[in-house]
């Protein structure tokens, strides 16, 4: 990663889901910094197309958008399937942060978290394995990948 710094984390706004649909919670642009963010709450389902479309709205470059779509889809699928155990009564909280030099996405599920030993982005040893490629794709689609201490929030970023 270059010497550019990622934005500091902020405390998420509190809000519930609206009839099981994606909800944009807040958007602000502080005067002191060129930072825009938008927060979303989504039900924990695999119907991710509309959510991905909203998250990628401001990204004009088709190549970057396609790369981020692949990576974000893996992040969201992991959060739904492994974090929230496909429980539609649980929610995902997603924050999109636009900086001068970075696109940052924070995805948080309501699960117990990924243990630190399982956060690496390596391919499985067995090429026929049914699982284990998601984190590999995430690490290759983004320039920076960071986990919360608990392991239920993943921050991914790509330089603009």
MMTF fields as JSON, N, C-alpha, C and O atoms, coordinates in Angstrom:
{
  "mmtfVersion": "1.0.0",
  "mmtfProducer": "UNKNOWN",
  "numBonds": 639,
  "numAtoms": 640,
  "numGroups": 160,
  "numChains": 1,
  "numModels": 1,
  "chainsPerModel": [1],
  "groupsPerChain": [160],
  "chainIdList": ["A"],
  "bondAtomList": [4, 2, 8, 6, 12, 10, 16, 14, 20, 18, 24, 22, 28, 26, 32, 30, 36, 34, 40, 38, 44, 42, 48, 46, 52, 50, 56, 54, 60, 58, 64, 62, 68, 66, 72, 70, 76, 74, 80, 78, 84, 82, 88, 86, 92, 90, 96, 94, 100, 98, 104, 102, 108, 106, 112, 110, 116, 114, 120, 118, 124, 122, 128, 126, 132, 130, 136, 134, 140, 138, 144, 142, 148, 146, 152, 150, 156, 154, 160, 158, 164, 162, 168, 166, 172, 170, 176, 174, 180, 178, 184, 182, 188, 186, 192, 190, 196, 194, 200, 198, 204, 202, 208, 206, 212, 210, 216, 214, 220, 218, 224, 222, 228, 226, 232, 230, 236, 234, 240, 238, 244, 242, 248, 246, 252, 250, 256, 254, 260, 258, 264, 262, 268, 266, 272, 270, 276, 274, 280, 278, 284, 282, 288, 286, 292, 290, 296, 294, 300, 298, 304, 302, 308, 306, 312, 310, 316, 314, 320, 318, 324, 322, 328, 326, 332, 330, 336, 334, 340, 338, 344, 342, 348, 346, 352, 350, 356, 354, 360, 358, 364, 362, 368, 366, 372, 370, 376, 374, 380, 378, 384, 382, 388, 386, 392, 390, 396, 394, 400, 398, 404, 402, 408, 406, 412, 410, 416, 414, 420, 418, 424, 422, 428, 426, 432, 430, 436, 434, 440, 438, 444, 442, 448, 446, 452, 450, 456, 454, 460, 458, 464, 462, 468, 466, 472, 470, 476, 474, 480, 478, 484, 482, 488, 486, 492, 490, 496, 494, 500, 498, 504, 502, 508, 506, 512, 510, 516, 514, 520, 518, 524, 522, 528, 526, 532, 530, 536, 534, 540, 538, 544, 542, 548, 546, 552, 550, 556, 554, 560, 558, 564, 562, 568, 566, 572, 570, 576, 574, 580, 578, 584, 582, 588, 586, 592, 590, 596, 594, 600, 598, 604, 602, 608, 606, 612, 610, 616, 614, 620, 618, 624, 622, 628, 626, 632, 630, 636, 634],
  "bondOrderList": [1, 1, 1, 1, 1, 1, 1, 1, 1, 1, 1, 1, 1, 1, 1, 1, 1, 1, 1, 1, 1, 1, 1, 1, 1, 1, 1, 1, 1, 1, 1, 1, 1, 1, 1, 1, 1, 1, 1, 1, 1, 1, 1, 1, 1, 1, 1, 1, 1, 1, 1, 1, 1, 1, 1, 1, 1, 1, 1, 1, 1, 1, 1, 1, 1, 1, 1, 1, 1, 1, 1, 1, 1, 1, 1, 1, 1, 1, 1, 1, 1, 1, 1, 1, 1, 1, 1, 1, 1, 1, 1, 1, 1, 1, 1, 1, 1, 1, 1, 1, 1, 1, 1, 1, 1, 1, 1, 1, 1, 1, 1, 1, 1, 1, 1, 1, 1, 1, 1, 1, 1, 1, 1, 1, 1, 1, 1, 1, 1, 1, 1, 1, 1, 1, 1, 1, 1, 1, 1, 1, 1, 1, 1, 1, 1, 1, 1, 1, 1, 1, 1, 1, 1, 1, 1, 1, 1, 1, 1],
  "groupList": [{"groupName": "UNK", "atomNameList": ["N", "CA", "C", "O"], "elementList": ["N", "C", "C", "O"], "formalChargeList": [0, 0, 0, 0], "bondAtomList": [1, 0, 2, 1, 3, 2], "bondOrderList": [1, 1, 2], "singleLetterCode": "X", "chemCompType": "L-PEPTIDE LINKING"}],
  "groupTypeList": [0, 0, 0, 0, 0, 0, 0, 0, 0, 0, 0, 0, 0, 0, 0, 0, 0, 0, 0, 0, 0, 0, 0, 0, 0, 0, 0, 0, 0, 0, 0, 0, 0, 0, 0, 0, 0, 0, 0, 0, 0, 0, 0, 0, 0, 0, 0, 0, 0, 0, 0, 0, 0, 0, 0, 0, 0, 0, 0, 0, 0, 0, 0, 0, 0, 0, 0, 0, 0, 0, 0, 0, 0, 0, 0, 0, 0, 0, 0, 0, 0, 0, 0, 0, 0, 0, 0, 0, 0, 0, 0, 0, 0, 0, 0, 0, 0, 0, 0, 0, 0, 0, 0, 0, 0, 0, 0, 0, 0, 0, 0, 0, 0, 0, 0, 0, 0, 0, 0, 0, 0, 0, 0, 0, 0, 0, 0, 0, 0, 0, 0, 0, 0, 0, 0, 0, 0, 0, 0, 0, 0, 0, 0, 0, 0, 0, 0, 0, 0, 0, 0, 0, 0, 0, 0, 0, 0, 0, 0, 0],
  "groupIdList": [1, 2, 3, 4, 5, 6, 7, 8, 9, 10, 11, 12, 13, 14, 15, 16, 17, 18, 19, 20, 21, 22, 23, 24, 25, 26, 27, 28, 29, 30, 31, 32, 33, 34, 35, 36, 37, 38, 39, 40, 41, 42, 43, 44, 45, 46, 47, 48, 49, 50, 51, 52, 53, 54, 55, 56, 57, 58, 59, 60, 61, 62, 63, 64, 65, 66, 67, 68, 69, 70, 71, 72, 73, 74, 75, 76, 77, 78, 79, 80, 81, 82, 83, 84, 85, 86, 87, 88, 89, 90, 91, 92, 93, 94, 95, 96, 97, 98, 99, 100, 101, 102, 103, 104, 105, 106, 107, 108, 109, 110, 111, 112, 113, 114, 115, 116, 117, 118, 119, 120, 121, 122, 123, 124, 125, 126, 127, 128, 129, 130, 131, 132, 133, 134, 135, 136, 137, 138, 139, 140, 141, 142, 143, 144, 145, 146, 147, 148, 149, 150, 151, 152, 153, 154, 155, 156, 157, 158, 159, 160],
  "secStructList": [7, 7, 1, 7, 7, 7, 7, 7, 7, 7, 7, 7, 7, 7, 7, 7, 7, 5, 6, 6, 5, 7, 3, 3, 3, 3, 3, 3, 3, 7, 1, 1, 1, 7, 3, 3, 3, 3, 3, 3, 3, 3, 3, 1, 1, 1, 7, 7, 2, 2, 2, 2, 2, 2, 2, 6, 6, 6, 7, 7, 7, 2, 2, 2, 2, 2, 2, 2, 2, 2, 2, 2, 2, 2, 2, 2, 2, 2, 0, 0, 0, 0, 0, 1, 6, 6, 7, 6, 6, 1, 3, 3, 3, 3, 3, 3, 3, 3, 3, 1, 1, 3, 3, 3, 3, 3, 3, 3, 7, 1, 1, 7, 7, 7, 7, 4, 4, 4, 7, 7, 7, 7, 7, 7, 1, 1, 6, 6, 7, 1, 1, 7, 7, 2, 2, 2, 2, 2, 2, 2, 2, 7, 1, 3, 3, 3, 3, 7, 1, 1, 1, 1, 3, 3, 3, 3, 3, 3, 3, 7],
  "xCoordList": [0.838, 0.0, 0.878, 1.959, 0.426, 1.202, 1.107, 0.467, 1.74, 1.761, 0.498, 0.388, -0.461, -1.721, -2.444, -2.429, -3.061, -3.759, -5.237, -5.836, -5.814, -7.248, -7.957, -7.36, -9.222, -9.947, -10.157, -10.252, -10.227, -10.512, -11.936, -12.805, -12.163, -13.51, -14.371, -13.883, -15.632, -16.588, -17.635, -17.827, -18.305, -19.351, -20.556, -21.012, -21.103, -22.238, -23.499, -23.724, -24.308, -25.596, -26.517, -26.382, -27.425, -28.368, -29.658, -30.245, -30.091, -31.361, -31.711, -30.831, -32.979, -33.412, -33.686, -33.565, -34.059, -34.394, -35.834, -36.669, -36.102, -37.434, -38.055, -37.729, -38.948, -39.679, -38.739, -39.064, -37.583, -36.663, -35.977, -35.445, -35.969, -35.349, -34.095, -33.898, -33.252, -32.04, -32.4, -33.293, -31.708, -31.979, -30.677, -29.692, -30.657, -29.515, -29.737, -30.763, -28.775, -28.983, -28.538, -29.286, -27.325, -26.798, -25.766, -25.118, -25.627, -24.583, -24.119, -24.935, -22.827, -22.328, -21.005, -20.345, -20.627, -19.335, -18.774, -19.183, -17.842, -17.249, -16.54, -15.931, -16.627, -16.032, -14.51, -13.874, -13.912, -12.462, -11.771, -10.594, -12.46, -11.814, -12.648, -13.859, -11.981, -12.688, -13.059, -12.427, -14.099, -14.538, -16.055, -16.738, -16.564, -18.018, -18.291, -17.568, -19.332, -19.682, -21.181, -21.95, -21.565, -22.967, -23.073, -22.271, -24.052, -24.214, -25.52, -26.539, -25.472, -26.627, -26.865, -25.928, -28.116, -28.492, -29.277, -30.195, -28.908, -29.543, -29.906, -29.169, -31.029, -31.345, -30.301, -29.688, -30.112, -29.095, -29.65, -30.053, -29.661, -30.102, -29.07, -28.195, -29.185, -28.262, -28.778, -28.211, -29.822, -30.306, -29.485, -29.931, -28.282, -27.288, -27.165, -26.488, -27.795, -27.664, -27.999, -27.178, -29.186, -29.522, -28.574, -28.252, -28.134, -27.198, -25.856, -25.297, -25.352, -24.093, -24.221, -23.3, -25.356, -25.583, -25.502, -24.876, -26.138, -26.114, -24.712, -24.283, -23.997, -22.652, -21.702, -20.803, -21.899, -20.979, -21.45, -20.797, -22.572, -23.13, -22.11, -22.046, -21.311, -20.439, -19.174, -18.405, -18.941, -17.7, -17.919, -18.655, -17.274, -17.523, -16.714, -17.162, -15.565, -14.694, -15.219, -15.303, -15.574, -16.134, -15.188, -15.643, -13.883, -12.929, -12.857, -12.873, -12.777, -12.718, -14.035, -14.037, -15.139, -16.45, -16.602, -17.128, -16.148, -16.248, -15.385, -15.806, -14.191, -13.294, -13.887, -13.847, -14.438, -15.03, -16.306, -16.587, -17.078, -18.298, -17.951, -18.604, -16.927, -16.508, -16.064, -16.496, -15.207, -14.714, -15.798, -15.873, -16.652, -17.732, -18.753, -19.3, -19.009, -19.936, -19.392, -20.149, -18.104, -17.508, -17.606, -17.918, -17.341, -17.443, -18.874, -19.083, -19.861, -21.264, -21.757, -22.469, -21.387, -21.795, -21.225, -21.933, -19.95, -19.363, -20.089, -20.327, -20.446, -21.156, -22.536, -22.954, -23.241, -24.575, -24.469, -25.143, -23.632, -23.579, -22.835, -23.327, -21.662, -20.848, -21.103, -21.159, -21.258, -21.472, -22.871, -23.055, -23.856, -25.255, -25.968, -27.165, -25.248, -25.789, -27.094, -28.01, -27.15, -28.318, -29.627, -30.703, -29.533, -30.72, -31.242, -30.615, -32.387, -32.882, -33.367, -33.62, -33.5, -33.896, -32.699, -32.868, -31.495, -30.294, -29.968, -30.467, -29.136, -28.837, -27.35, -26.512, -27.05, -25.692, -25.649, -26.587, -24.568, -24.341, -23.149, -22.075, -23.364, -22.32, -22.095, -23.048, -20.846, -20.514, -19.602, -18.597, -19.977, -19.131, -18.518, -19.23, -17.193, -16.479, -15.697, -14.921, -15.909, -15.202, -14.202, -14.584, -12.933, -11.854, -11.245, -11.579, -10.358, -9.663, -8.885, -8.818, -8.294, -7.4, -7.878, -7.223, -8.993, -9.445, -10.948, -11.705, -11.367, -12.744, -12.663, -11.891, -13.433, -13.391, -14.798, -15.782, -14.88, -16.154, -15.979, -15.037, -16.886, -16.885, -18.164, -19.26, -18.024, -19.175, -19.145, -18.155, -20.257, -20.355, -21.583, -22.679, -21.38, -22.501, -22.741, -22.036, -23.72, -24.065, -23.566, -24.035, -22.629, -22.093, -21.018, -20.738, -20.425, -19.403, -18.029, -17.134, -17.838, -16.581, -15.709, -15.852, -14.807, -13.846, -12.617, -12.059, -12.188, -10.974, -9.772, -9.687, -8.856, -7.703, -6.91, -6.362, -6.84, -6.068, -6.693, -6.027, -7.953, -8.652, -8.88, -9.713, -8.174, -8.393, -7.448, -7.493, -6.613, -5.639, -6.306, -7.334, -5.723, -6.274, -5.549, -5.081, -5.45, -4.759, -5.77, -6.879, -5.364, -6.184, -6.114, -5.104, -7.186, -7.119, -6.065, -5.79, -5.485, -4.453, -5.031, -4.367, -6.261, -6.912, -7.655, -8.619, -7.25, -7.916, -9.386, -10.152, -9.785, -11.178, -12.018, -13.193, -11.44, -12.167, -13.395, -13.366, -14.465, -15.73, -15.742, -16.61, -14.812, -14.809, -13.367, -12.414, -13.235, -11.916, -11.369, -10.24, -12.131, -11.629, -12.072, -11.494, -13.092, -13.646, -12.639, -12.498, -11.933, -10.952, -9.793, -9.232, -9.433, -8.401, -8.842, -8.066, -10.08, -10.591, -10.65, -10.287, -11.099, -11.19, -9.813, -9.667, -8.812, -7.456, -6.885, -6.016, -7.357, -6.854, -7.658, -7.171, -8.861, -9.687, -9.439, -9.762, -8.872, -8.696, -7.224, -6.442, -6.865, -5.501, -5.224, -4.07, -6.274, -6.112, -7.286, -8.436, -7.005, -8.036, -7.731, -6.63, -8.709, -8.518, -9.733, -10.87, -9.478, -10.534, -10.65, -9.664, -11.852, -12.029, -11.444, -11.235, -11.183, -10.643, -11.557, -11.084, -12.843, -13.812, -13.903, -14.187, -13.664, -13.687, -15.032, -15.22, -15.972, -17.275, -17.455, -18.544, -16.38, -16.414, -15.155, -14.037, -15.369, -14.268, -14.241, -15.257, -13.078, -12.89, -11.988, -10.877, -12.482, -11.71, -11.606, -12.526, -10.475, -10.26, -9.464, -8.663, -9.704, -8.955, -8.577, -9.371, -7.354, -6.931, -7.676, -7.935, -8.014, -8.73, -7.782, -8.204],
  "yCoordList": [-1.181, 0.0, 1.238, 1.237, 2.279, 3.509, 4.211, 3.711, 5.36, 6.062, 6.853, 7.474, 6.856, 7.549, 6.882, 5.659, 7.678, 7.115, 6.966, 7.786, 5.898, 5.684, 6.532, 6.894, 6.855, 7.674, 6.921, 5.693, 7.677, 7.067, 6.557, 7.06, 5.548, 4.989, 5.889, 6.536, 5.928, 6.695, 5.744, 4.654, 6.146, 5.331, 5.304, 6.366, 4.099, 4.02, 4.625, 4.552, 5.219, 5.75, 4.592, 3.502, 4.803, 3.768, 3.916, 4.996, 2.831, 2.818, 1.383, 0.524, 1.111, -0.24, -0.4, 0.542, -1.613, -1.882, -1.45, -1.485, -1.061, -0.629, -1.698, -1.796, -2.498, -3.529, -4.422, -4.796, -4.767, -5.68, -5.13, -5.908, -3.836, -3.237, -2.492, -2.145, -2.251, -1.484, -0.068, 0.552, 0.438, 1.769, 2.557, 2.113, 3.715, 4.62, 5.413, 6.078, 5.353, 5.975, 7.422, 8.296, 7.67, 9.016, 9.32, 8.421, 10.576, 11.01, 12.378, 13.242, 12.575, 13.882, 14.146, 13.222, 15.387, 15.786, 16.855, 18.013, 16.493, 17.486, 18.578, 18.308, 19.793, 20.92, 20.855, 21.31, 20.293, 20.305, 19.269, 19.426, 18.248, 17.189, 16.863, 17.083, 16.337, 15.905, 14.449, 13.536, 14.262, 12.932, 12.894, 13.706, 11.935, 11.749, 10.311, 9.398, 10.117, 8.757, 8.579, 9.524, 7.354, 6.986, 5.623, 4.728, 5.477, 4.224, 3.555, 4.217, 2.234, 1.446, 0.322, -0.194, -0.046, -1.235, -2.116, -1.656, -3.398, -4.326, -5.599, -6.03, -6.202, -7.502, -8.527, -8.389, -9.534, -10.543, -11.604, -12.689, -11.261, -12.201, -12.193, -11.328, -13.166, -13.226, -12.464, -12.592, -11.688, -10.82, -9.539, -8.519, -9.607, -8.555, -7.596, -6.574, -7.889, -7.042, -5.583, -4.718, -5.271, -3.862, -3.173, -1.997, -3.896, -3.327, -3.012, -1.934, -3.944, -3.7, -2.521, -1.712, -2.416, -1.278, 0.039, 0.989, 0.106, 1.337, 1.655, 2.808, 0.619, 0.847, 1.355, 2.148, 0.902, 1.24, 2.415, 2.756, 3.038, 4.168, 5.236, 5.616, 5.733, 6.86, 6.482, 7.367, 5.211, 4.788, 4.736, 3.889, 5.646, 5.812, 4.862, 4.511, 4.452, 3.612, 2.175, 1.53, 1.661, 0.3, -0.79, -1.759, -0.651, -1.668, -1.709, -2.786, -0.539, -0.465, -0.957, -1.698, -0.556, -0.983, -2.503, -3.106, -3.124, -4.582, -5.286, -6.277, -4.773, -5.357, -5.233, -6.18, -4.055, -3.839, -4.655, -5.13, -4.822, -5.632, -7.068, -7.65, -7.631, -8.995, -9.083, -9.974, -8.163, -8.183, -7.939, -8.64, -6.931, -6.635, -7.764, -8.044, -8.404, -9.532, -10.625, -11.212, -10.899, -11.9, -11.463, -12.275, -10.182, -9.672, -9.845, -10.329, -9.448, -9.513, -10.954, -11.272, -11.825, -13.229, -13.853, -14.577, -13.58, -14.101, -13.578, -14.331, -12.294, -11.714, -12.353, -12.632, -12.583, -13.199, -14.665, -15.097, -15.422, -16.881, -17.285, -18.108, -16.716, -17.139, -16.298, -16.838, -14.989, -14.122, -14.232, -14.55, -13.97, -13.963, -15.291, -15.404, -16.288, -17.645, -17.668, -18.437, -16.793, -16.69, -16.392, -16.759, -15.74, -15.381, -14.035, -13.01, -14.004, -12.741, -11.753, -10.59, -12.193, -11.242, -10.425, -9.433, -10.838, -10.087, -9.109, -9.241, -8.141, -7.083, -6.993, -7.431, -6.414, -6.01, -4.489, -3.813, -3.966, -2.518, -2.274, -2.847, -1.417, -1.141, 0.361, 1.14, 0.758, 2.171, 2.309, 1.61, 3.224, 3.576, 4.935, 5.898, 5.006, 6.237, 6.638, 5.85, 7.864, 8.4, 9.434, 10.452, 9.178, 10.115, 10.601, 10.111, 11.556, 12.03, 10.915, 10.861, 10.021, 8.996, 7.568, 6.641, 7.36, 6.001, 5.849, 6.801, 4.646, 4.186, 3.175, 2.22, 3.367, 2.499, 1.955, 2.69, 0.664, 0.009, -0.747, -1.524, -0.517, -1.245, -2.072, -1.538, -3.368, -4.277, -4.96, -5.589, -4.827, -5.435, -6.323, -5.924, -7.555, -8.462, -8.59, -7.973, -9.38, -9.542, -10.875, -11.334, -11.483, -12.776, -12.642, -11.552, -13.778, -13.828, -13.423, -13.157, -13.37, -12.913, -14.036, -15.193, -13.67, -14.607, -14.627, -13.57, -15.801, -15.858, -15.317, -15.482, -14.676, -14.049, -15.041, -14.659, -16.272, -17.279, -17.624, -18.213, -17.272, -17.619, -16.426, -16.501, -15.348, -14.117, -13.95, -12.923, -14.908, -14.806, -15.032, -15.702, -14.477, -14.583, -15.598, -15.264, -16.82, -17.863, -18.796, -18.989, -19.361, -20.389, -21.671, -21.931, -22.481, -23.757, -24.672, -24.584, -25.538, -26.465, -27.449, -27.831, -27.857, -28.822, -28.056, -27.355, -28.161, -27.438, -27.809, -27.04, -28.97, -29.4, -28.975, -29.333, -28.22, -27.795, -26.975, -26.204, -27.149, -26.448, -25.032, -24.238, -24.705, -23.39, -22.9, -23.65, -21.621, -21.085, -20.109, -19.642, -19.785, -18.872, -17.431, -16.515, -17.221, -15.882, -14.88, -13.792, -15.232, -14.311, -14.072, -12.977, -15.084, -14.914, -13.835, -12.936, -13.924, -12.922, -11.538, -10.547, -11.466, -10.175, -9.527, -8.346, -10.287, -9.734, -9.313, -8.443, -9.912, -9.543, -8.435, -7.807, -8.196, -7.129, -5.78, -4.743, -5.774, -4.531, -4.302, -5.245, -3.018, -2.648, -2.766, -2.898, -2.721, -2.772, -3.545, -3.292, -4.486, -5.3, -5.277, -5.637, -4.852, -4.751, -5.334, -5.16, -6.018, -6.626, -5.897, -5.366, -5.871, -5.398, -6.454, -7.597, -6.082, -7.046, -8.25, -9.385, -8.018, -9.102, -9.969, -11.164, -9.374, -10.123, -10.143, -10.91, -9.316, -9.273, -7.997, -7.727, -7.215, -6.045, -6.082, -6.205, -5.974, -5.993, -4.656, -4.203, -4.035, -2.798, -3.108, -3.613, -2.798, -3.001, -1.664, -0.848, -1.453, -0.163, -0.355, -1.282, 0.548, 0.568, 2.016, 2.933, 2.207, 3.562, 4.017, 3.229, 5.305, 5.868, 6.162, 6.643],
  "zCoordList": [0.0, 0.0, 0.0, 0.59, -0.65, -0.677, 0.669, 1.593, 0.774, 2.034, 2.3, 3.356, 1.386, 1.623, 2.781, 2.915, 3.597, 4.745, 4.443, 3.747, 4.982, 4.858, 5.899, 6.913, 5.664, 6.632, 7.936, 7.956, 9.02, 10.307, 10.328, 9.615, 11.159, 11.277, 12.13, 13.056, 11.824, 12.606, 13.144, 12.605, 14.19, 14.799, 13.868, 13.444, 13.524, 12.607, 13.215, 14.423, 12.355, 12.782, 13.143, 12.586, 14.041, 14.457, 13.673, 13.618, 13.073, 12.348, 12.038, 11.993, 11.824, 11.518, 10.041, 9.259, 9.676, 8.283, 8.034, 8.937, 6.847, 6.451, 5.57, 4.387, 6.136, 5.402, 4.593, 3.466, 5.153, 4.501, 3.266, 2.474, 3.073, 1.897, 2.29, 3.455, 1.308, 1.492, 1.916, 1.338, 2.918, 3.432, 3.442, 4.032, 2.801, 2.918, 4.189, 4.334, 5.126, 6.422, 6.479, 6.917, 6.037, 6.222, 5.156, 4.621, 4.863, 3.96, 4.418, 4.74, 4.447, 4.855, 4.169, 3.695, 4.119, 3.576, 4.495, 4.408, 5.379, 6.267, 5.466, 4.431, 5.952, 5.244, 5.248, 4.298, 6.306, 6.438, 5.552, 5.229, 5.167, 4.387, 3.156, 3.132, 2.138, 0.939, 1.152, 0.619, 1.944, 2.33, 2.278, 2.901, 1.522, 1.466, 1.856, 1.456, 2.636, 2.992, 2.99, 3.168, 2.787, 2.769, 3.433, 3.17, 4.28, 5.0, 4.588, 4.393, 4.46, 4.044, 5.042, 5.65, 5.2, 5.961, 5.014, 4.336, 4.971, 4.049, 4.794, 5.68, 4.447, 5.05, 4.61, 3.552, 5.418, 5.156, 4.205, 4.624, 2.907, 1.877, 0.755, 0.704, -0.139, -1.272, -2.486, -3.571, -2.335, -3.416, -3.364, -2.838, -3.918, -3.74, -4.914, -4.794, -6.043, -7.224, -6.98, -7.283, -6.439, -6.206, -5.222, -5.389, -4.21, -3.243, -3.914, -3.715, -4.696, -5.418, -6.371, -6.485, -7.056, -7.957, -7.19, -7.66, -5.999, -5.198, -4.704, -4.725, -4.256, -3.731, -4.809, -4.526, -6.04, -7.121, -7.979, -8.965, -7.616, -8.395, -8.772, -9.941, -7.832, -8.186, -8.953, -9.329, -9.192, -9.837, -11.342, -11.846, -12.045, -13.476, -14.356, -15.448, -13.917, -14.739, -14.776, -13.731, -15.957, -16.043, -15.538, -14.931, -15.778, -15.325, -13.802, -13.205, -13.178, -11.717, -11.128, -10.145, -11.714, -11.231, -11.285, -10.349, -12.37, -12.499, -11.452, -10.856, -11.238, -10.227, -8.829, -8.044, -8.522, -7.205, -7.025, -5.925, -8.095, -8.017, -7.616, -6.751, -8.243, -7.912, -6.45, -5.718, -6.032, -4.659, -3.634, -2.625, -3.889, -2.946, -2.88, -1.813, -3.997, -3.969, -3.044, -2.27, -3.116, -2.224, -0.762, 0.109, -0.491, 0.882, 1.394, 2.507, 0.58, 1.004, 1.143, 2.095, 0.205, 0.299, 1.57, 2.27, 1.88, 3.111, 4.34, 5.284, 4.34, 5.48, 5.651, 6.775, 4.548, 4.614, 5.031, 5.967, 4.342, 4.544, 5.811, 6.582, 6.03, 7.162, 8.406, 9.511, 8.248, 9.406, 9.969, 11.144, 9.129, 9.579, 9.356, 9.623, 8.873, 8.699, 7.905, 8.198, 6.88, 5.984, 6.713, 6.241, 7.841, 8.627, 8.135, 8.404, 7.412, 6.854, 7.912, 7.596, 9.153, 10.199, 10.684, 11.393, 10.302, 10.65, 9.524, 8.406, 9.833, 8.859, 8.575, 9.364, 7.426, 7.07, 7.13, 6.707, 7.652, 7.631, 6.722, 6.903, 5.746, 4.757, 4.701, 4.673, 4.686, 4.528, 3.315, 3.186, 2.434, 1.281, 1.585, 1.869, 1.523, 1.831, 0.588, 0.048, 0.143, -1.02, -0.536, 0.041, -0.766, -0.438, -1.742, -2.82, -1.63, -2.827, -3.504, -4.732, -2.712, -3.271, -3.076, -3.552, -2.397, -2.073, -2.228, -2.039, -2.573, -2.396, -1.252, -1.333, -0.208, 0.962, 1.204, 1.118, 1.506, 1.828, 3.132, 3.287, 4.066, 5.33, 5.375, 5.203, 5.606, 5.66, 7.013, 7.388, 7.748, 9.07, 9.13, 8.737, 9.637, 9.851, 11.351, 12.15, 11.73, 13.139, 13.694, 14.735, 13.006, 13.43, 14.489, 14.988, 14.821, 15.868, 15.353, 16.156, 14.052, 13.479, 12.973, 13.368, 12.094, 11.517, 12.428, 12.724, 12.874, 13.7, 12.92, 11.703, 13.625, 12.984, 12.135, 11.101, 12.541, 11.801, 10.455, 9.604, 10.247, 9.003, 8.084, 7.181, 8.288, 7.514, 6.336, 5.658, 6.082, 5.0, 3.649, 3.557, 2.624, 1.278, 0.417, -0.671, 0.884, 0.121, -0.534, -0.036, -1.646, -2.285, -1.463, -0.809, -1.491, -0.774, -1.398, -2.595, -0.593, -1.1, -2.096, -3.059, -1.865, -2.75, -3.851, -3.544, -5.097, -6.181, -6.351, -6.932, -5.854, -5.96, -4.752, -4.67, -3.817, -2.622, -3.003, -3.962, -2.248, -2.524, -1.962, -2.323, -1.097, -0.459, -0.323, -0.536, 0.037, 0.325, -0.69, -0.539, -1.719, -2.746, -2.542, -3.128, -1.714, -1.512, -0.98, -1.537, 0.097, 0.659, -0.302, -0.338, -1.074, -2.101, -3.094, -3.42, -3.572, -4.52, -3.883, -4.517, -2.647, -1.955, -1.889, -2.202, -1.486, -1.366, -2.717, -2.772, -3.802, -5.123, -5.802, -6.742, -5.345, -5.921, -5.26, -5.84, -4.059, -3.314, -2.986, -2.861, -2.85, -2.515, -1.021, -0.614, -0.201, 1.247, 1.834, 1.475, 2.736, 3.395, 4.886, 5.303, 5.695, 7.149, 7.87, 7.433, 8.967, 9.773, 11.103, 11.614, 11.663, 13.027, 13.964, 13.556, 15.205, 16.167, 16.317, 16.371, 16.383, 16.545, 15.29, 15.379, 14.127, 12.882, 12.18, 11.236, 12.62, 11.928, 11.108, 10.601, 10.98, 10.096, 9.237, 9.738, 7.948, 6.991, 6.263, 5.735, 6.24, 5.482, 4.3, 4.461, 3.119, 1.888, 1.171, 1.211, 0.519, -0.136, -1.41, -1.535, -2.355, -3.602, -3.893, -3.682, -4.38, -4.718, -5.97, -6.879, -5.995, -7.137, -8.266, -9.317]
}
